[in-house]
PDB file of C-alpha atoms in Angstrom:
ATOM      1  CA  UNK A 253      37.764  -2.703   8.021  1.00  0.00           C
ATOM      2  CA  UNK A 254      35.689  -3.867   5.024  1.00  0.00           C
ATOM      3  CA  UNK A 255      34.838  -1.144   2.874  1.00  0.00           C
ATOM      4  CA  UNK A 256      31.713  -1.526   0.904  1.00  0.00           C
ATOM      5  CA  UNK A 257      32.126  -0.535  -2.955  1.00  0.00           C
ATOM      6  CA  UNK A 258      29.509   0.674  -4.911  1.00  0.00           C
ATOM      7  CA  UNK A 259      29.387  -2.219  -7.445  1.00  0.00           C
ATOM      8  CA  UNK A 260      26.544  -2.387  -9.097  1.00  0.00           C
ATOM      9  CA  UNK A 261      25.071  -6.209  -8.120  1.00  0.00           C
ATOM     10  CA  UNK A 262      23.516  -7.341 -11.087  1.00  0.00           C
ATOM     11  CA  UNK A 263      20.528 -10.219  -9.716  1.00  0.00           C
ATOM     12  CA  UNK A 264      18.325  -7.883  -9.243  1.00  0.00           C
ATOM     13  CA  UNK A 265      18.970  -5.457 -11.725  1.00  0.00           C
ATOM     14  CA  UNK A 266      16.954  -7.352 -14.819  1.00  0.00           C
ATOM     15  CA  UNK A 267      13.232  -5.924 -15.203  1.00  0.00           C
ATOM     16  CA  UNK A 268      10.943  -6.927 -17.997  1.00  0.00           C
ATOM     17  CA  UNK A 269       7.028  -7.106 -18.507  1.00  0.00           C
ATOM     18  CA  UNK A 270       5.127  -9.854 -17.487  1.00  0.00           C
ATOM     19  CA  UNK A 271       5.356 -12.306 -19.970  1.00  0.00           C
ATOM     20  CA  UNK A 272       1.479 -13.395 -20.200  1.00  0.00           C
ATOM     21  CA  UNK A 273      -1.043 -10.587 -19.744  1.00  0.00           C
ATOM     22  CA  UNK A 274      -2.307 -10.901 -16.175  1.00  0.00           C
ATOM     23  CA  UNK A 275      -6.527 -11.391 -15.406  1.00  0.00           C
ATOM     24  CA  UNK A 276      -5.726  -9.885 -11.650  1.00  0.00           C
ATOM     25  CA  UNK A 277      -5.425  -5.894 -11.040  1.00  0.00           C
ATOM     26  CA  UNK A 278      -3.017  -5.805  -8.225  1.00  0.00           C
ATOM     27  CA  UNK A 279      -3.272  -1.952  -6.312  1.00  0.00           C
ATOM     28  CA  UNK A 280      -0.125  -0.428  -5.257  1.00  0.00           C
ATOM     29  CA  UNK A 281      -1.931   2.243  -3.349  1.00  0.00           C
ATOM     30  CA  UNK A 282      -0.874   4.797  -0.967  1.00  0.00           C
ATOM     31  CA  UNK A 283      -1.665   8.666   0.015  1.00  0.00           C
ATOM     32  CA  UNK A 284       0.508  10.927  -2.151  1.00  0.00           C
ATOM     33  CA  UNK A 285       4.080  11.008   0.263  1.00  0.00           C
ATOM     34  CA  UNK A 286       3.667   7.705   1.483  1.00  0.00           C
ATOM     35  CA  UNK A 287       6.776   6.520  -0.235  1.00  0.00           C
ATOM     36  CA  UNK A 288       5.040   4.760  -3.727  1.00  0.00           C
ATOM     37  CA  UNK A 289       8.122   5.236  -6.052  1.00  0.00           C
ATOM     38  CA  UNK A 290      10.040   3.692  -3.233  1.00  0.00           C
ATOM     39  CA  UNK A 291       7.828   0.515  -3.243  1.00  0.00           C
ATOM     40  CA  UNK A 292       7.616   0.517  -7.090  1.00  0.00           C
ATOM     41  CA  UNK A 293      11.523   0.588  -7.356  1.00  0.00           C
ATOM     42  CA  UNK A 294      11.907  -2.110  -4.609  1.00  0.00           C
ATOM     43  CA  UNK A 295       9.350  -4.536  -6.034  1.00  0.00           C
ATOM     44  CA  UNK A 296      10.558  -4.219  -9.612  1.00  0.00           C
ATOM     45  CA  UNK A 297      14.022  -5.288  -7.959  1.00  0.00           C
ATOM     46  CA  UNK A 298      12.342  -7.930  -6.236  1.00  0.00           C
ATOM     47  CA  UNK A 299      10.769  -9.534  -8.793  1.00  0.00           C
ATOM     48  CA  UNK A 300      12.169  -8.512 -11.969  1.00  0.00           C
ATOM     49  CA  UNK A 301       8.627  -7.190 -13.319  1.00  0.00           C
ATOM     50  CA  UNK A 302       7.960  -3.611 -14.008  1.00  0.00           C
ATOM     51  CA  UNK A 303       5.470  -1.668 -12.283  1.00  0.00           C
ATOM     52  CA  UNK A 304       2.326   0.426 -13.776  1.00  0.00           C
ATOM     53  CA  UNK A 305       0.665   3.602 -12.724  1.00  0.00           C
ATOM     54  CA  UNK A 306      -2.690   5.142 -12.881  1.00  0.00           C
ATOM     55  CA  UNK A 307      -1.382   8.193 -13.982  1.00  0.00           C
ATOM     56  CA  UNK A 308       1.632   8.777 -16.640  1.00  0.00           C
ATOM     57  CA  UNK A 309       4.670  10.593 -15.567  1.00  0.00           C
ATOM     58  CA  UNK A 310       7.211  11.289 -17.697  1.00  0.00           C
ATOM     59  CA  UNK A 311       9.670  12.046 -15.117  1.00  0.00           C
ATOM     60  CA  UNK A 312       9.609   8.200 -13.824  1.00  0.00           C
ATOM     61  CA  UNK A 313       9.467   7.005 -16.972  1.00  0.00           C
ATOM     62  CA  UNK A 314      12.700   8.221 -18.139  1.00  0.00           C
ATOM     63  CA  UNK A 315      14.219   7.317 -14.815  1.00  0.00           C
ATOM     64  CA  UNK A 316      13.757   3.656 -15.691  1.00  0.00           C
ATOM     65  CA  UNK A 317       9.931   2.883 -14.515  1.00  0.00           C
ATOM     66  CA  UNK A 318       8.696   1.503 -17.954  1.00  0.00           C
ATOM     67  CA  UNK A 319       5.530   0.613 -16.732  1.00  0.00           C
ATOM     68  CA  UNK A 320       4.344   4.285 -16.467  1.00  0.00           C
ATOM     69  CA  UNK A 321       3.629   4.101 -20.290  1.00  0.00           C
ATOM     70  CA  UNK A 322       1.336   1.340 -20.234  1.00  0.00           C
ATOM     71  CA  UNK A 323      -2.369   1.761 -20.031  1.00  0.00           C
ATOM     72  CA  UNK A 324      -2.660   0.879 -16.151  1.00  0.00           C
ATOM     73  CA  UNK A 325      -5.429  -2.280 -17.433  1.00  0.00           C
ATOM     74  CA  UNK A 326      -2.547  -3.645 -19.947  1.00  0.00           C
ATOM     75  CA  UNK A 327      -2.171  -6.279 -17.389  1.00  0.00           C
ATOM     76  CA  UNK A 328       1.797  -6.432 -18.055  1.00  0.00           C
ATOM     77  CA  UNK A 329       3.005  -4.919 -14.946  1.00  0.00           C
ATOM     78  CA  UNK A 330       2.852  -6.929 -11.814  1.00  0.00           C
ATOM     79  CA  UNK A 331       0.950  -3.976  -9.595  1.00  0.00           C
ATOM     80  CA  UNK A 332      -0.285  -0.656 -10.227  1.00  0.00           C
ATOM     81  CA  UNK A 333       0.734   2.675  -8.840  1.00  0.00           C
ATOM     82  CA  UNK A 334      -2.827   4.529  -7.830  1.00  0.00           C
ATOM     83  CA  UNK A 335      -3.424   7.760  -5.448  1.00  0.00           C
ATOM     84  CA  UNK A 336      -7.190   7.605  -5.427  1.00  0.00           C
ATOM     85  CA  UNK A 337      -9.565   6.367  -3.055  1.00  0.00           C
ATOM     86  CA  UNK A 338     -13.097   6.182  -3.667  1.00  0.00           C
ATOM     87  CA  UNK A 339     -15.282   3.063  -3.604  1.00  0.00           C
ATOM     88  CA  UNK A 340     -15.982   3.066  -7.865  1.00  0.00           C
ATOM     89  CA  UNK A 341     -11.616   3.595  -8.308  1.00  0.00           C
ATOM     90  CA  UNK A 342     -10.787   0.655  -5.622  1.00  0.00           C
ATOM     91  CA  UNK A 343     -13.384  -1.878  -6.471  1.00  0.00           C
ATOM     92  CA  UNK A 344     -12.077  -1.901 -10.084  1.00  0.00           C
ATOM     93  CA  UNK A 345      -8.912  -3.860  -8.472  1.00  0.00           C
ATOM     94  CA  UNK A 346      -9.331  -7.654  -7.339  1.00  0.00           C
ATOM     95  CA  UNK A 347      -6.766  -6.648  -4.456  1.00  0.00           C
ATOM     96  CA  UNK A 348      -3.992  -4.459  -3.210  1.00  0.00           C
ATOM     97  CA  UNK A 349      -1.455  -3.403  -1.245  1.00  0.00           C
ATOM     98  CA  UNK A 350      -1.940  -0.571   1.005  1.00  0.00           C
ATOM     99  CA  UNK A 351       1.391   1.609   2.223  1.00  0.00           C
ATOM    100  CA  UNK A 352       0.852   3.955   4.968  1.00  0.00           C
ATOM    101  CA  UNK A 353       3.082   6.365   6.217  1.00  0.00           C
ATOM    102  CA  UNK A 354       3.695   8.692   9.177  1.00  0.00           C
ATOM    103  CA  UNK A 355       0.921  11.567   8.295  1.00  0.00           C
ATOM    104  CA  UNK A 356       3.443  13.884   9.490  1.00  0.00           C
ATOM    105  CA  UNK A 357       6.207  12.627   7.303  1.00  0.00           C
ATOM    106  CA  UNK A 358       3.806  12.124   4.393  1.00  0.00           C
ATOM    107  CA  UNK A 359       2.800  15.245   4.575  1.00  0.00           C
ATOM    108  CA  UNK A 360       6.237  17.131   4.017  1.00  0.00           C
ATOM    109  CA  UNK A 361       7.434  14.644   1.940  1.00  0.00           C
ATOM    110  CA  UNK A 362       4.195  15.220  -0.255  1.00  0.00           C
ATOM    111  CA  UNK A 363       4.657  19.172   0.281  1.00  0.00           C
ATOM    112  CA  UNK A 364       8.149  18.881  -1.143  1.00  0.00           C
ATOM    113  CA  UNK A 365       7.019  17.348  -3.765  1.00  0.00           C
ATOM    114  CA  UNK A 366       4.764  19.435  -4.755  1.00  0.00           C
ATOM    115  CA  UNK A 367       6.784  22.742  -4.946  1.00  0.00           C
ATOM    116  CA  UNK A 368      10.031  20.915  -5.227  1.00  0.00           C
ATOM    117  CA  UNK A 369      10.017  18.065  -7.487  1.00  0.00           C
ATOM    118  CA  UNK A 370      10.358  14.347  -7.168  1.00  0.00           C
ATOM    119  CA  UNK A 371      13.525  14.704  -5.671  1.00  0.00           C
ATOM    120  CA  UNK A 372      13.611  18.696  -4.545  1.00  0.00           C
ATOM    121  CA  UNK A 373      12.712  20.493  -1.744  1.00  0.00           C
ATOM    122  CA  UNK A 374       9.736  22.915  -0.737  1.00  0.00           C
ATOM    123  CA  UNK A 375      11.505  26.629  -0.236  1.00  0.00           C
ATOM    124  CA  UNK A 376      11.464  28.455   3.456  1.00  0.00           C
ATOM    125  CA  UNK A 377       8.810  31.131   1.593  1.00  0.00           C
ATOM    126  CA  UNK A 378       7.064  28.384   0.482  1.00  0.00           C
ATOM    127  CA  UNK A 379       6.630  26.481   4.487  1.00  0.00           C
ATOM    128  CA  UNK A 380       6.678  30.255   5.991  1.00  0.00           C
ATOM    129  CA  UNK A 381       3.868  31.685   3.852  1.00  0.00           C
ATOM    130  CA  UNK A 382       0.024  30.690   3.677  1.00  0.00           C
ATOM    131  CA  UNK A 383       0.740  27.288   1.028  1.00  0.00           C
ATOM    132  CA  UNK A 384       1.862  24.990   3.750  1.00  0.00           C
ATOM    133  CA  UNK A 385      -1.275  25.625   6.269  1.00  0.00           C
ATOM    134  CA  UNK A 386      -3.647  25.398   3.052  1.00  0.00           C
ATOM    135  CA  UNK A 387      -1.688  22.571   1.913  1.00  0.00           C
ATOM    136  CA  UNK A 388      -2.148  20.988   5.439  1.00  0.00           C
ATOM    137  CA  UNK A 389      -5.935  22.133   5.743  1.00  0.00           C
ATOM    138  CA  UNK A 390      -6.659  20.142   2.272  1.00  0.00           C
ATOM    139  CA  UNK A 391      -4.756  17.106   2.959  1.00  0.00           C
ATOM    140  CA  UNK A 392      -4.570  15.696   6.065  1.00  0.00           C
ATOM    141  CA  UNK A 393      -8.238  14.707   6.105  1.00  0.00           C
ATOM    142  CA  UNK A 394      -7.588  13.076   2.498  1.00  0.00           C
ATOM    143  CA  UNK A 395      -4.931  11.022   4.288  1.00  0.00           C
ATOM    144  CA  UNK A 396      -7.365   9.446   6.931  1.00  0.00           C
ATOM    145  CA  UNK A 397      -9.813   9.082   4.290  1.00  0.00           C
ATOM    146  CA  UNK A 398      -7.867   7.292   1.558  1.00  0.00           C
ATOM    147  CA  UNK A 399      -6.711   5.178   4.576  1.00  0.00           C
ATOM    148  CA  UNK A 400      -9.766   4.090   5.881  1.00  0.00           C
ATOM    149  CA  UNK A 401     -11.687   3.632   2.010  1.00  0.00           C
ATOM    150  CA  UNK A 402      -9.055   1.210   1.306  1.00  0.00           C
ATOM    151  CA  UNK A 403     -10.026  -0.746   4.759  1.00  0.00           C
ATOM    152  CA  UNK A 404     -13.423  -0.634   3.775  1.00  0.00           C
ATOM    153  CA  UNK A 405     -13.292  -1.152   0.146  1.00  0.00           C
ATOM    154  CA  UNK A 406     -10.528  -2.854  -0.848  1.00  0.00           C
ATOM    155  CA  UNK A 407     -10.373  -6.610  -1.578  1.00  0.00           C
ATOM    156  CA  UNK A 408      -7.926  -8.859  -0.128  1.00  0.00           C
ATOM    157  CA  UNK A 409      -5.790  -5.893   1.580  1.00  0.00           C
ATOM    158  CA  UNK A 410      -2.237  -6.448   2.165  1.00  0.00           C
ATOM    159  CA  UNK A 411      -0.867  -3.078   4.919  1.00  0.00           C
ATOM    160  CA  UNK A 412       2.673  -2.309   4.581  1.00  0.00           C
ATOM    161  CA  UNK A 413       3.605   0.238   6.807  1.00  0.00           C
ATOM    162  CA  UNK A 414       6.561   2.818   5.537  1.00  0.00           C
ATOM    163  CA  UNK A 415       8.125   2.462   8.637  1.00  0.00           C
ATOM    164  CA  UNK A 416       8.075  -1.235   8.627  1.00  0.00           C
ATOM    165  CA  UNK A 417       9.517  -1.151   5.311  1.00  0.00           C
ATOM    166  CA  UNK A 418      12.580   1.143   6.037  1.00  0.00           C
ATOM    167  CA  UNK A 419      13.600  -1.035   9.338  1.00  0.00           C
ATOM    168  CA  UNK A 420      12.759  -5.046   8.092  1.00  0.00           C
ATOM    169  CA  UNK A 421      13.258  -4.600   4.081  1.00  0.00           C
ATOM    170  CA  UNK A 422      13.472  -7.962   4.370  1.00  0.00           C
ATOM    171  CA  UNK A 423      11.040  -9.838   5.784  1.00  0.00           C
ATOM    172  CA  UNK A 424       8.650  -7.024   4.358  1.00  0.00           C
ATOM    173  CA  UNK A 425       9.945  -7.324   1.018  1.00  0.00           C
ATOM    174  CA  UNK A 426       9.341 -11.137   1.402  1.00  0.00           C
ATOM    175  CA  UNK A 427       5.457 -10.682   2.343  1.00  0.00           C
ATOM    176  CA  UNK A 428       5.375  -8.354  -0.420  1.00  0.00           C
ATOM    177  CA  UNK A 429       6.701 -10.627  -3.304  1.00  0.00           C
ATOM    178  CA  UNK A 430       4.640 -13.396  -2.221  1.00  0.00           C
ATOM    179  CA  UNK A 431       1.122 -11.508  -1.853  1.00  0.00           C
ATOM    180  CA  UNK A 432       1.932 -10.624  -5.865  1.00  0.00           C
ATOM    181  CA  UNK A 433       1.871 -14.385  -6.429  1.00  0.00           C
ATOM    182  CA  UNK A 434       5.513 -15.135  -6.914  1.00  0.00           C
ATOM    183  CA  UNK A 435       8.740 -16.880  -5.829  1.00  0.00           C
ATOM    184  CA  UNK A 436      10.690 -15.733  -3.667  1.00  0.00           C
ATOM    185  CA  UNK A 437      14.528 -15.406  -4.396  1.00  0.00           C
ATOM    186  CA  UNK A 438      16.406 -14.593  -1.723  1.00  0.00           C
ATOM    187  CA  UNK A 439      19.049 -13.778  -4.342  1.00  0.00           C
ATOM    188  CA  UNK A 440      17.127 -10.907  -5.371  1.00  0.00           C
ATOM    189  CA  UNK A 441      16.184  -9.767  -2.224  1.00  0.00           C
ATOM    190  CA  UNK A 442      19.950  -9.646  -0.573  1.00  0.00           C
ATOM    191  CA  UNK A 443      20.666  -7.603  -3.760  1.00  0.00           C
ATOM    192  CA  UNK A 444      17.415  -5.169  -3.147  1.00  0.00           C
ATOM    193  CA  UNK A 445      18.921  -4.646  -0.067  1.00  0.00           C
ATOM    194  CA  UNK A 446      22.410  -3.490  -1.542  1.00  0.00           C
ATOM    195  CA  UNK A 447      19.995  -1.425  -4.321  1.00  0.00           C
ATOM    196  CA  UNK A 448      17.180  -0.413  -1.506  1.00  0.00           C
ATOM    197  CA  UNK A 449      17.621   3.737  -2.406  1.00  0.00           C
ATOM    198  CA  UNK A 450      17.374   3.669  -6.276  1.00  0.00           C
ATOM    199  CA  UNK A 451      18.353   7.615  -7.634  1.00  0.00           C
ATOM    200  CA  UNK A 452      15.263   9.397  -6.638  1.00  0.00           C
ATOM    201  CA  UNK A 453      15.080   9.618  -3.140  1.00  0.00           C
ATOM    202  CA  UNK A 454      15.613  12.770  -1.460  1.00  0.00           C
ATOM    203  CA  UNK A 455      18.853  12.675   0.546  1.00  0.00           C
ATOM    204  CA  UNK A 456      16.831  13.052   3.746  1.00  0.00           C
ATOM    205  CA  UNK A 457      13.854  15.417   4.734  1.00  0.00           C
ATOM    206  CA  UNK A 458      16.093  18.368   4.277  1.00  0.00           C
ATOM    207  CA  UNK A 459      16.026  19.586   8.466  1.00  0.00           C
ATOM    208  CA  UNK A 460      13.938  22.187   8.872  1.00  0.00           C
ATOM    209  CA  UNK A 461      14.816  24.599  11.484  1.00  0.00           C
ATOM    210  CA  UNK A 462      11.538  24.773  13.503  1.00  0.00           C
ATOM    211  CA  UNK A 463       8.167  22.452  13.433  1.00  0.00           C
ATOM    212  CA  UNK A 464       6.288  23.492  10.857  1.00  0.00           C
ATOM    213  CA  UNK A 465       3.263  22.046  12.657  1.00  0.00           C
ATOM    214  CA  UNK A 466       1.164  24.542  14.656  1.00  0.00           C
ATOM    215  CA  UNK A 467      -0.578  23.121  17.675  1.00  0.00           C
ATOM    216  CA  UNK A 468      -4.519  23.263  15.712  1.00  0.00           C
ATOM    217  CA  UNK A 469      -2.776  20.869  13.396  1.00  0.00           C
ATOM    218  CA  UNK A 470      -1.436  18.670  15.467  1.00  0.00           C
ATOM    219  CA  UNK A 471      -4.525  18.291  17.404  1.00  0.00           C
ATOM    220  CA  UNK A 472      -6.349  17.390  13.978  1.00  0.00           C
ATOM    221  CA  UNK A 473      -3.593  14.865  12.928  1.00  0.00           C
ATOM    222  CA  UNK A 474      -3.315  13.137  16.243  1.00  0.00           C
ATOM    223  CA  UNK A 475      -7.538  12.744  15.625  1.00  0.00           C
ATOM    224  CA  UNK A 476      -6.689  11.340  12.053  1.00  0.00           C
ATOM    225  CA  UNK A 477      -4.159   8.903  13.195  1.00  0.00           C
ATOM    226  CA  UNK A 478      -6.296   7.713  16.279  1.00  0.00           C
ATOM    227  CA  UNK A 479      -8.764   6.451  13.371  1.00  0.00           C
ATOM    228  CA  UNK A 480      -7.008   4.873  11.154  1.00  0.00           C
ATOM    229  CA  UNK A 481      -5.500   3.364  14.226  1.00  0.00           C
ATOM    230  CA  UNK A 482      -8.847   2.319  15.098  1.00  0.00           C
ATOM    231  CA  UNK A 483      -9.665   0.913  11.536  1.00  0.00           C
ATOM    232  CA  UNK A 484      -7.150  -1.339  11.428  1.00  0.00           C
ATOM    233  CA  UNK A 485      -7.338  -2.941  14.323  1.00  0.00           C
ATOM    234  CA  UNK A 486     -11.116  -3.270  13.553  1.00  0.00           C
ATOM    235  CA  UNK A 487      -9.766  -5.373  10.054  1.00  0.00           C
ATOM    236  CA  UNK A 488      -7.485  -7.268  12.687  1.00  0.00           C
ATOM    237  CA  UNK A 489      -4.073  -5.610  11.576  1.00  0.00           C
ATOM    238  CA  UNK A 490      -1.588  -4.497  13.440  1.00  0.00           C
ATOM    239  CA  UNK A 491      -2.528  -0.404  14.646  1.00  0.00           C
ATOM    240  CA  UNK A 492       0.233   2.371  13.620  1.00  0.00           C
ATOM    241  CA  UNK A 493       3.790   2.408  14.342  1.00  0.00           C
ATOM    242  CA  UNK A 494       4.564   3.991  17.819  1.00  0.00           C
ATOM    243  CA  UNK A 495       6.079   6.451  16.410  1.00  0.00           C
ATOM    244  CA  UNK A 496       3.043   8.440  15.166  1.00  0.00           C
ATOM    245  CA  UNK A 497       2.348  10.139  17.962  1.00  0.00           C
ATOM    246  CA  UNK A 498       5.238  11.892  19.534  1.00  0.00           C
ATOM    247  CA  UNK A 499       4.922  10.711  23.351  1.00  0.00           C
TER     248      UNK A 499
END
């Protein structure tokens, strides 16, 4: 039996800024949940280029994401982290890639977040009590509309789905490092693959015990996903995983 050790591989592990400032704004945009870190950490591996954000968090920053300190314009990191939606925010990028993700997973994972940290978990008061059917009132609909504004108003669109990501790192990765206008090592990418979790994920949605989804909201999702399903097969892109919709 060959027993995998947890040596650090070292091709991918080199990450500087990009070396002439770029003229093209490339979007790494996704609802909040949707797994943006993850991307960030994976493309930085990738392609040896650090990452930017619209926002500044210190959190990231110290946990290696150097980008977060540059103005998002600097045009040193190779894409840029962004949560909003909005025709004025996306037209000010000359493309982007769009991540979608399971509402219902986004959703928790976002929820978590929020009253548990980057890496923490939501308490059983907090999913029990009146923040989680708030939370879910507020942002599902944002979820179908960031969606379908980045359809409509993004340039030059590149989908990842989550999902796709998490079962073909690969080949994804691959599409990925190309749309950003590089070469692609498959050096690098066999050692993202070794690298793929980084030190912030959470160590699996932590099980809940029941569904914290009430029939109402379901019914509302379900609506939400049939659009964006709808959307993107209007742009000619493949619809949402299967797995959406629990059959």
């Amino acid at each position: 039996m060959v027993y995998q050790t947890q040596v650090q591989d070292n091709r991918c592990m080199d990450r500087r800024f990009l070396p002439s400032h770029s003229k093209q704004l490339i979007a790494l945009a996704s609802f909040p949940g949707a797994g943006n870190t993850w991307a960030r950490h994976l493309i930085e591996l990738a392609t040896g280029y650090y990452t930017g954000s619209y926002y500044f968090d210190g959190s990231l920053y110290n946990k290696g994401f150097k980008g977060e300190r540059d103005h998002w314009r600097s045009g040193r990191t190779i894409c840029i982290k962004t949560h909003e939606s909005g025709r004025k925010e996306i037209e000010s990028y000359d493309s982007g890639i769009l991540m979608i993700r399971n509402p219902y997973k986004a959703l928790m994972a976002e929820f978590n977040r929020k009253y548990g940290g980057h890496i923490g978990f939501a308490s059983q008061a907090h999913w029990k009590g009146k923040e989680w059917p708030e939370f879910v009132k507020n942002y599902a609909p944002w979820w179908v509309s960031h969606t379908l504004d980045w359809l409509k108003y993004g340039r030059n669109v590149k989908v990842i789905h989550f999902e796709d990501l998490k079962h073909h790192l690969f080949s994804q990765m691959k599409k990925m490092v190309s749309y950003l206008g590089l070469e692609v090592s498959e050096d690098r990418l066999l050692c993202v693959e070794g690298q793929k979790d980084g030190n912030f994920k959470r160590s699996g949605l932590r099980k809940l015990e029941y569904d914290p989804y009430t029939p109402e909201m379901r019914r509302m999702i379900d609506g939400f996903i049939k659009k964006v399903d709808e959307a993107l097969k209007m742009k000619n892109q493949t619809g949402v995983p299967e797995d959406y919709i629990p059959r």
